[in-house]
GROMACS .gro file of N, CA, C and O in nm:
model
  284
    1UNK      N    1   5.785   9.507  10.447
    1UNK     CA    2   5.855   9.522  10.538
    1UNK      C    3   5.978   9.414  10.472
    1UNK      O    4   5.967   9.299  10.411
    2UNK      N    5   6.129   9.448  10.491
    2UNK     CA    6   6.224   9.343  10.448
    2UNK      C    7   6.240   9.215  10.522
    2UNK      O    8   6.260   9.254  10.634
    3UNK      N    9   6.271   9.099  10.441
    3UNK     CA   10   6.311   9.011  10.521
    3UNK      C   11   6.464   9.039  10.569
    3UNK      O   12   6.534   9.117  10.511
    4UNK      N   13   6.510   8.926  10.690
    4UNK     CA   14   6.624   8.988  10.744
    4UNK      C   15   6.727   8.910  10.650
    4UNK      O   16   6.835   9.007  10.645
    5UNK      N   17   6.686   8.836  10.593
    5UNK     CA   18   6.814   8.756  10.474
    5UNK      C   19   6.819   8.901  10.353
    5UNK      O   20   6.963   8.923  10.313
    6UNK      N   21   6.764   8.968  10.326
    6UNK     CA   22   6.770   9.023  10.221
    6UNK      C   23   6.823   9.180  10.279
    6UNK      O   24   6.896   9.211  10.204
    7UNK      N   25   6.791   9.220  10.374
    7UNK     CA   26   6.885   9.329  10.458
    7UNK      C   27   7.025   9.295  10.438
    7UNK      O   28   7.084   9.390  10.445
    8UNK      N   29   7.038   9.159  10.515
    8UNK     CA   30   7.209   9.122  10.520
    8UNK      C   31   7.239   9.110  10.410
    8UNK      O   32   7.372   9.151  10.394
    9UNK      N   33   7.204   9.090  10.272
    9UNK     CA   34   7.247   9.062  10.168
    9UNK      C   35   7.282   9.228  10.119
    9UNK      O   36   7.392   9.248  10.043
   10UNK      N   37   7.185   9.300  10.129
   10UNK     CA   38   7.227   9.462  10.098
   10UNK      C   39   7.324   9.521  10.140
   10UNK      O   40   7.394   9.583  10.105
   11UNK      N   41   7.314   9.492  10.286
   11UNK     CA   42   7.432   9.537  10.343
   11UNK      C   43   7.574   9.482  10.304
   11UNK      O   44   7.684   9.570  10.319
   12UNK      N   45   7.590   9.340  10.300
   12UNK     CA   46   7.684   9.294  10.255
   12UNK      C   47   7.753   9.356  10.112
   12UNK      O   48   7.864   9.417  10.113
   13UNK      N   49   7.662   9.386  10.025
   13UNK     CA   50   7.685   9.437   9.864
   13UNK      C   51   7.738   9.563   9.910
   13UNK      O   52   7.829   9.624   9.843
   14UNK      N   53   7.675   9.692  10.014
   14UNK     CA   54   7.728   9.797  10.026
   14UNK      C   55   7.860   9.798  10.075
   14UNK      O   56   7.953   9.891  10.045
   15UNK      N   57   7.892   9.719  10.165
   15UNK     CA   58   8.052   9.685  10.215
   15UNK      C   59   8.171   9.644  10.106
   15UNK      O   60   8.257   9.726  10.100
   16UNK      N   61   8.111   9.576  10.001
   16UNK     CA   62   8.166   9.527   9.897
   16UNK      C   63   8.207   9.631   9.805
   16UNK      O   64   8.297   9.629   9.737
   17UNK      N   65   8.151   9.760   9.823
   17UNK     CA   66   8.174   9.850   9.703
   17UNK      C   67   8.313   9.913   9.739
   17UNK      O   68   8.326   9.978   9.638
   18UNK      N   69   8.347   9.924   9.823
   18UNK     CA   70   8.470   9.959   9.859
   18UNK      C   71   8.588   9.878   9.920
   18UNK      O   72   8.554   9.774   9.952
   19UNK      N   73   8.694   9.896   9.936
   19UNK     CA   74   8.820   9.843   9.941
   19UNK      C   75   8.840   9.871  10.135
   19UNK      O   76   8.855   9.982  10.165
   20UNK      N   77   8.864   9.762  10.205
   20UNK     CA   78   8.888   9.755  10.333
   20UNK      C   79   9.058   9.848  10.401
   20UNK      O   80   9.089   9.823  10.281
   21UNK      N   81   9.027   9.891  10.465
   21UNK     CA   82   9.195   9.970  10.487
   21UNK      C   83   9.311   9.815  10.525
   21UNK      O   84   9.434   9.883  10.431
   22UNK      N   85   9.255   9.745  10.534
   22UNK     CA   86   9.373   9.608  10.535
   22UNK      C   87   9.378   9.563  10.409
   22UNK      O   88   9.499   9.531  10.349
   23UNK      N   89   9.273   9.578  10.313
   23UNK     CA   90   9.313   9.494  10.189
   23UNK      C   91   9.360   9.659  10.120
   23UNK      O   92   9.462   9.589  10.000
   24UNK      N   93   9.344   9.745  10.145
   24UNK     CA   94   9.415   9.854  10.067
   24UNK      C   95   9.585   9.858  10.091
   24UNK      O   96   9.643   9.910  10.035
   25UNK      N   97   9.623   9.821  10.207
   25UNK     CA   98   9.749   9.810  10.244
   25UNK      C   99   9.803   9.733  10.178
   25UNK      O  100   9.933   9.753  10.121
   26UNK      N  101   9.727   9.603  10.183
   26UNK     CA  102   9.824   9.521  10.074
   26UNK      C  103   9.811   9.495   9.942
   26UNK      O  104   9.954   9.497   9.874
   27UNK      N  105   9.716   9.588   9.916
   27UNK     CA  106   9.736   9.647   9.754
   27UNK      C  107   9.852   9.725   9.713
   27UNK      O  108   9.890   9.694   9.638
   28UNK      N  109   9.862   9.833   9.804
   28UNK     CA  110   9.988   9.932   9.783
   28UNK      C  111  10.094   9.850   9.839
   28UNK      O  112  10.231   9.954   9.811
   29UNK      N  113  10.098   9.770   9.912
   29UNK     CA  114  10.278   9.678   9.955
   29UNK      C  115  10.285   9.770  10.083
   29UNK      O  116  10.406   9.787  10.085
   30UNK      N  117  10.215   9.799  10.153
   30UNK     CA  118  10.250   9.943  10.248
   30UNK      C  119  10.205   9.879  10.376
   30UNK      O  120  10.082   9.835  10.402
   31UNK      N  121  10.233   9.939  10.470
   31UNK     CA  122  10.180   9.906  10.642
   31UNK      C  123  10.073   9.992  10.645
   31UNK      O  124  10.064  10.095  10.562
   32UNK      N  125  10.009   9.922  10.742
   32UNK     CA  126   9.869  10.005  10.795
   32UNK      C  127   9.884  10.173  10.809
   32UNK      O  128   9.797  10.226  10.798
   33UNK      N  129  10.015  10.185  10.882
   33UNK     CA  130  10.042  10.300  10.976
   33UNK      C  131  10.045  10.398  10.841
   33UNK      O  132  10.009  10.522  10.845
   34UNK      N  133  10.121  10.342  10.721
   34UNK     CA  134  10.161  10.416  10.619
   34UNK      C  135  10.002  10.491  10.563
   34UNK      O  136  10.031  10.601  10.516
   35UNK      N  137   9.913  10.382  10.527
   35UNK     CA  138   9.805  10.407  10.505
   35UNK      C  139   9.732  10.528  10.538
   35UNK      O  140   9.656  10.605  10.533
   36UNK      N  141   9.711  10.486  10.690
   36UNK     CA  142   9.650  10.569  10.812
   36UNK      C  143   9.707  10.742  10.776
   36UNK      O  144   9.653  10.844  10.770
   37UNK      N  145   9.829  10.744  10.752
   37UNK     CA  146   9.872  10.845  10.765
   37UNK      C  147   9.858  10.924  10.626
   37UNK      O  148   9.822  11.051  10.626
   38UNK      N  149   9.825  10.883  10.498
   38UNK     CA  150   9.798  10.955  10.398
   38UNK      C  151   9.640  10.965  10.381
   38UNK      O  152   9.606  11.082  10.298
   39UNK      N  153   9.586  10.873  10.482
   39UNK     CA  154   9.431  10.937  10.495
   39UNK      C  155   9.437  11.058  10.579
   39UNK      O  156   9.372  11.134  10.552
   40UNK      N  157   9.491  11.077  10.665
   40UNK     CA  158   9.519  11.190  10.733
   40UNK      C  159   9.557  11.307  10.657
   40UNK      O  160   9.484  11.430  10.694
   41UNK      N  161   9.621  11.274  10.570
   41UNK     CA  162   9.680  11.422  10.501
   41UNK      C  163   9.601  11.441  10.357
   41UNK      O  164   9.624  11.581  10.331
   42UNK      N  165   9.484  11.343  10.338
   42UNK     CA  166   9.419  11.370  10.229
   42UNK      C  167   9.441  11.320  10.149
   42UNK      O  168   9.407  11.363  10.000
   43UNK      N  169   9.541  11.252  10.103
   43UNK     CA  170   9.605  11.210  10.006
   43UNK      C  171   9.536  11.087   9.960
   43UNK      O  172   9.541  11.079   9.792
   44UNK      N  173   9.465  11.028  10.021
   44UNK     CA  174   9.334  10.922   9.947
   44UNK      C  175   9.226  10.948   9.989
   44UNK      O  176   9.194  10.959  10.096
   45UNK      N  177   9.127  10.994   9.905
   45UNK     CA  178   8.974  10.988   9.950
   45UNK      C  179   8.945  10.892  10.028
   45UNK      O  180   8.950  10.728   9.957
   46UNK      N  181   8.844  10.887  10.095
   46UNK     CA  182   8.773  10.737  10.192
   46UNK      C  183   8.651  10.789  10.239
   46UNK      O  184   8.579  10.930  10.224
   47UNK      N  185   8.570  10.687  10.241
   47UNK     CA  186   8.426  10.694  10.270
   47UNK      C  187   8.421  10.632  10.407
   47UNK      O  188   8.474  10.503  10.417
   48UNK      N  189   8.302  10.633  10.480
   48UNK     CA  190   8.265  10.538  10.591
   48UNK      C  191   8.124  10.493  10.519
   48UNK      O  192   8.042  10.572  10.511
   49UNK      N  193   8.114  10.383  10.545
   49UNK     CA  194   7.996  10.271  10.516
   49UNK      C  195   7.991  10.205  10.624
   49UNK      O  196   8.081  10.080  10.655
   50UNK      N  197   7.855  10.198  10.686
   50UNK     CA  198   7.798  10.093  10.790
   50UNK      C  199   7.928  10.112  10.905
   50UNK      O  200   7.963   9.996  10.976
   51UNK      N  201   7.979  10.219  10.948
   51UNK     CA  202   8.086  10.242  11.028
   51UNK      C  203   8.192  10.211  11.023
   51UNK      O  204   8.293  10.212  11.095
   52UNK      N  205   8.238  10.175  10.873
   52UNK     CA  206   8.369  10.120  10.831
   52UNK      C  207   8.422  10.227  10.724
   52UNK      O  208   8.366  10.268  10.647
   53UNK      N  209   8.512  10.266  10.748
   53UNK     CA  210   8.629  10.336  10.648
   53UNK      C  211   8.668  10.252  10.536
   53UNK      O  212   8.751  10.137  10.537
   54UNK      N  213   8.604  10.279  10.417
   54UNK     CA  214   8.640  10.209  10.280
   54UNK      C  215   8.699  10.342  10.164
   54UNK      O  216   8.660  10.431  10.194
   55UNK      N  217   8.783  10.227  10.110
   55UNK     CA  218   8.872  10.325   9.965
   55UNK      C  219   8.820  10.252   9.868
   55UNK      O  220   8.818  10.161   9.832
   56UNK      N  221   8.774  10.352   9.770
   56UNK     CA  222   8.733  10.294   9.644
   56UNK      C  223   8.886  10.249   9.540
   56UNK      O  224   8.987  10.315   9.612
   57UNK      N  225   8.824  10.161   9.453
   57UNK     CA  226   8.985  10.110   9.380
   57UNK      C  227   9.052  10.185   9.304
   57UNK      O  228   9.157  10.232   9.271
   58UNK      N  229   8.932  10.292   9.243
   58UNK     CA  230   9.007  10.414   9.211
   58UNK      C  231   9.102  10.510   9.252
   58UNK      O  232   9.198  10.541   9.192
   59UNK      N  233   9.055  10.501   9.386
   59UNK     CA  234   9.143  10.592   9.460
   59UNK      C  235   9.280  10.535   9.496
   59UNK      O  236   9.375  10.628   9.472
   60UNK      N  237   9.271  10.412   9.509
   60UNK     CA  238   9.386  10.337   9.523
   60UNK      C  239   9.481  10.313   9.400
   60UNK      O  240   9.612  10.345   9.456
   61UNK      N  241   9.446  10.332   9.324
   61UNK     CA  242   9.504  10.338   9.166
   61UNK      C  243   9.569  10.463   9.152
   61UNK      O  244   9.692  10.461   9.097
   62UNK      N  245   9.492  10.559   9.164
   62UNK     CA  246   9.549  10.715   9.149
   62UNK      C  247   9.642  10.724   9.236
   62UNK      O  248   9.743  10.785   9.220
   63UNK      N  249   9.631  10.691   9.380
   63UNK     CA  250   9.743  10.711   9.449
   63UNK      C  251   9.881  10.653   9.417
   63UNK      O  252   9.957  10.724   9.431
   64UNK      N  253   9.839  10.532   9.374
   64UNK     CA  254   9.968  10.431   9.337
   64UNK      C  255  10.035  10.486   9.223
   64UNK      O  256  10.160  10.543   9.217
   65UNK      N  257   9.977  10.567   9.126
   65UNK     CA  258  10.033  10.623   9.028
   65UNK      C  259  10.097  10.740   9.068
   65UNK      O  260  10.217  10.777   9.001
   66UNK      N  261  10.082  10.815   9.163
   66UNK     CA  262  10.098  10.950   9.197
   66UNK      C  263  10.240  10.899   9.270
   66UNK      O  264  10.357  10.958   9.267
   67UNK      N  265  10.258  10.820   9.388
   67UNK     CA  266  10.350  10.780   9.449
   67UNK      C  267  10.442  10.681   9.369
   67UNK      O  268  10.595  10.657   9.406
   68UNK      N  269  10.435  10.612   9.267
   68UNK     CA  270  10.537  10.527   9.218
   68UNK      C  271  10.643  10.606   9.129
   68UNK      O  272  10.603  10.700   9.070
   69UNK      N  273  10.782  10.569   9.164
   69UNK     CA  274  10.864  10.651   9.110
   69UNK      C  275  10.883  10.605   8.942
   69UNK      O  276  10.847  10.509   8.896
   70UNK      N  277  10.920  10.736   8.876
   70UNK     CA  278  10.936  10.725   8.713
   70UNK      C  279  11.040  10.626   8.692
   70UNK      O  280  11.164  10.682   8.739
   71UNK      N  281  11.022  10.577   8.580
   71UNK     CA  282  11.171  10.480   8.537
   71UNK      C  283  11.247  10.543   8.455
   71UNK      O  284  11.211  10.640   8.359
   0.00000   0.00000   0.00000
């Protein structure tokens, strides 16, 4: 049986594999409401881990490249 501290470390590592919605909004320089709309429209793929919605850095960078105006 796993010790409690080991279980906690595994859980923390799992959460850190994705970006939280607050961090994603900061990364994009957008409001959280804008991010939620993009998630609902399916423009940014997300997953749920331990009851939290997380977004991969790759998905954020792809979305940022799509919405960034070309110079």
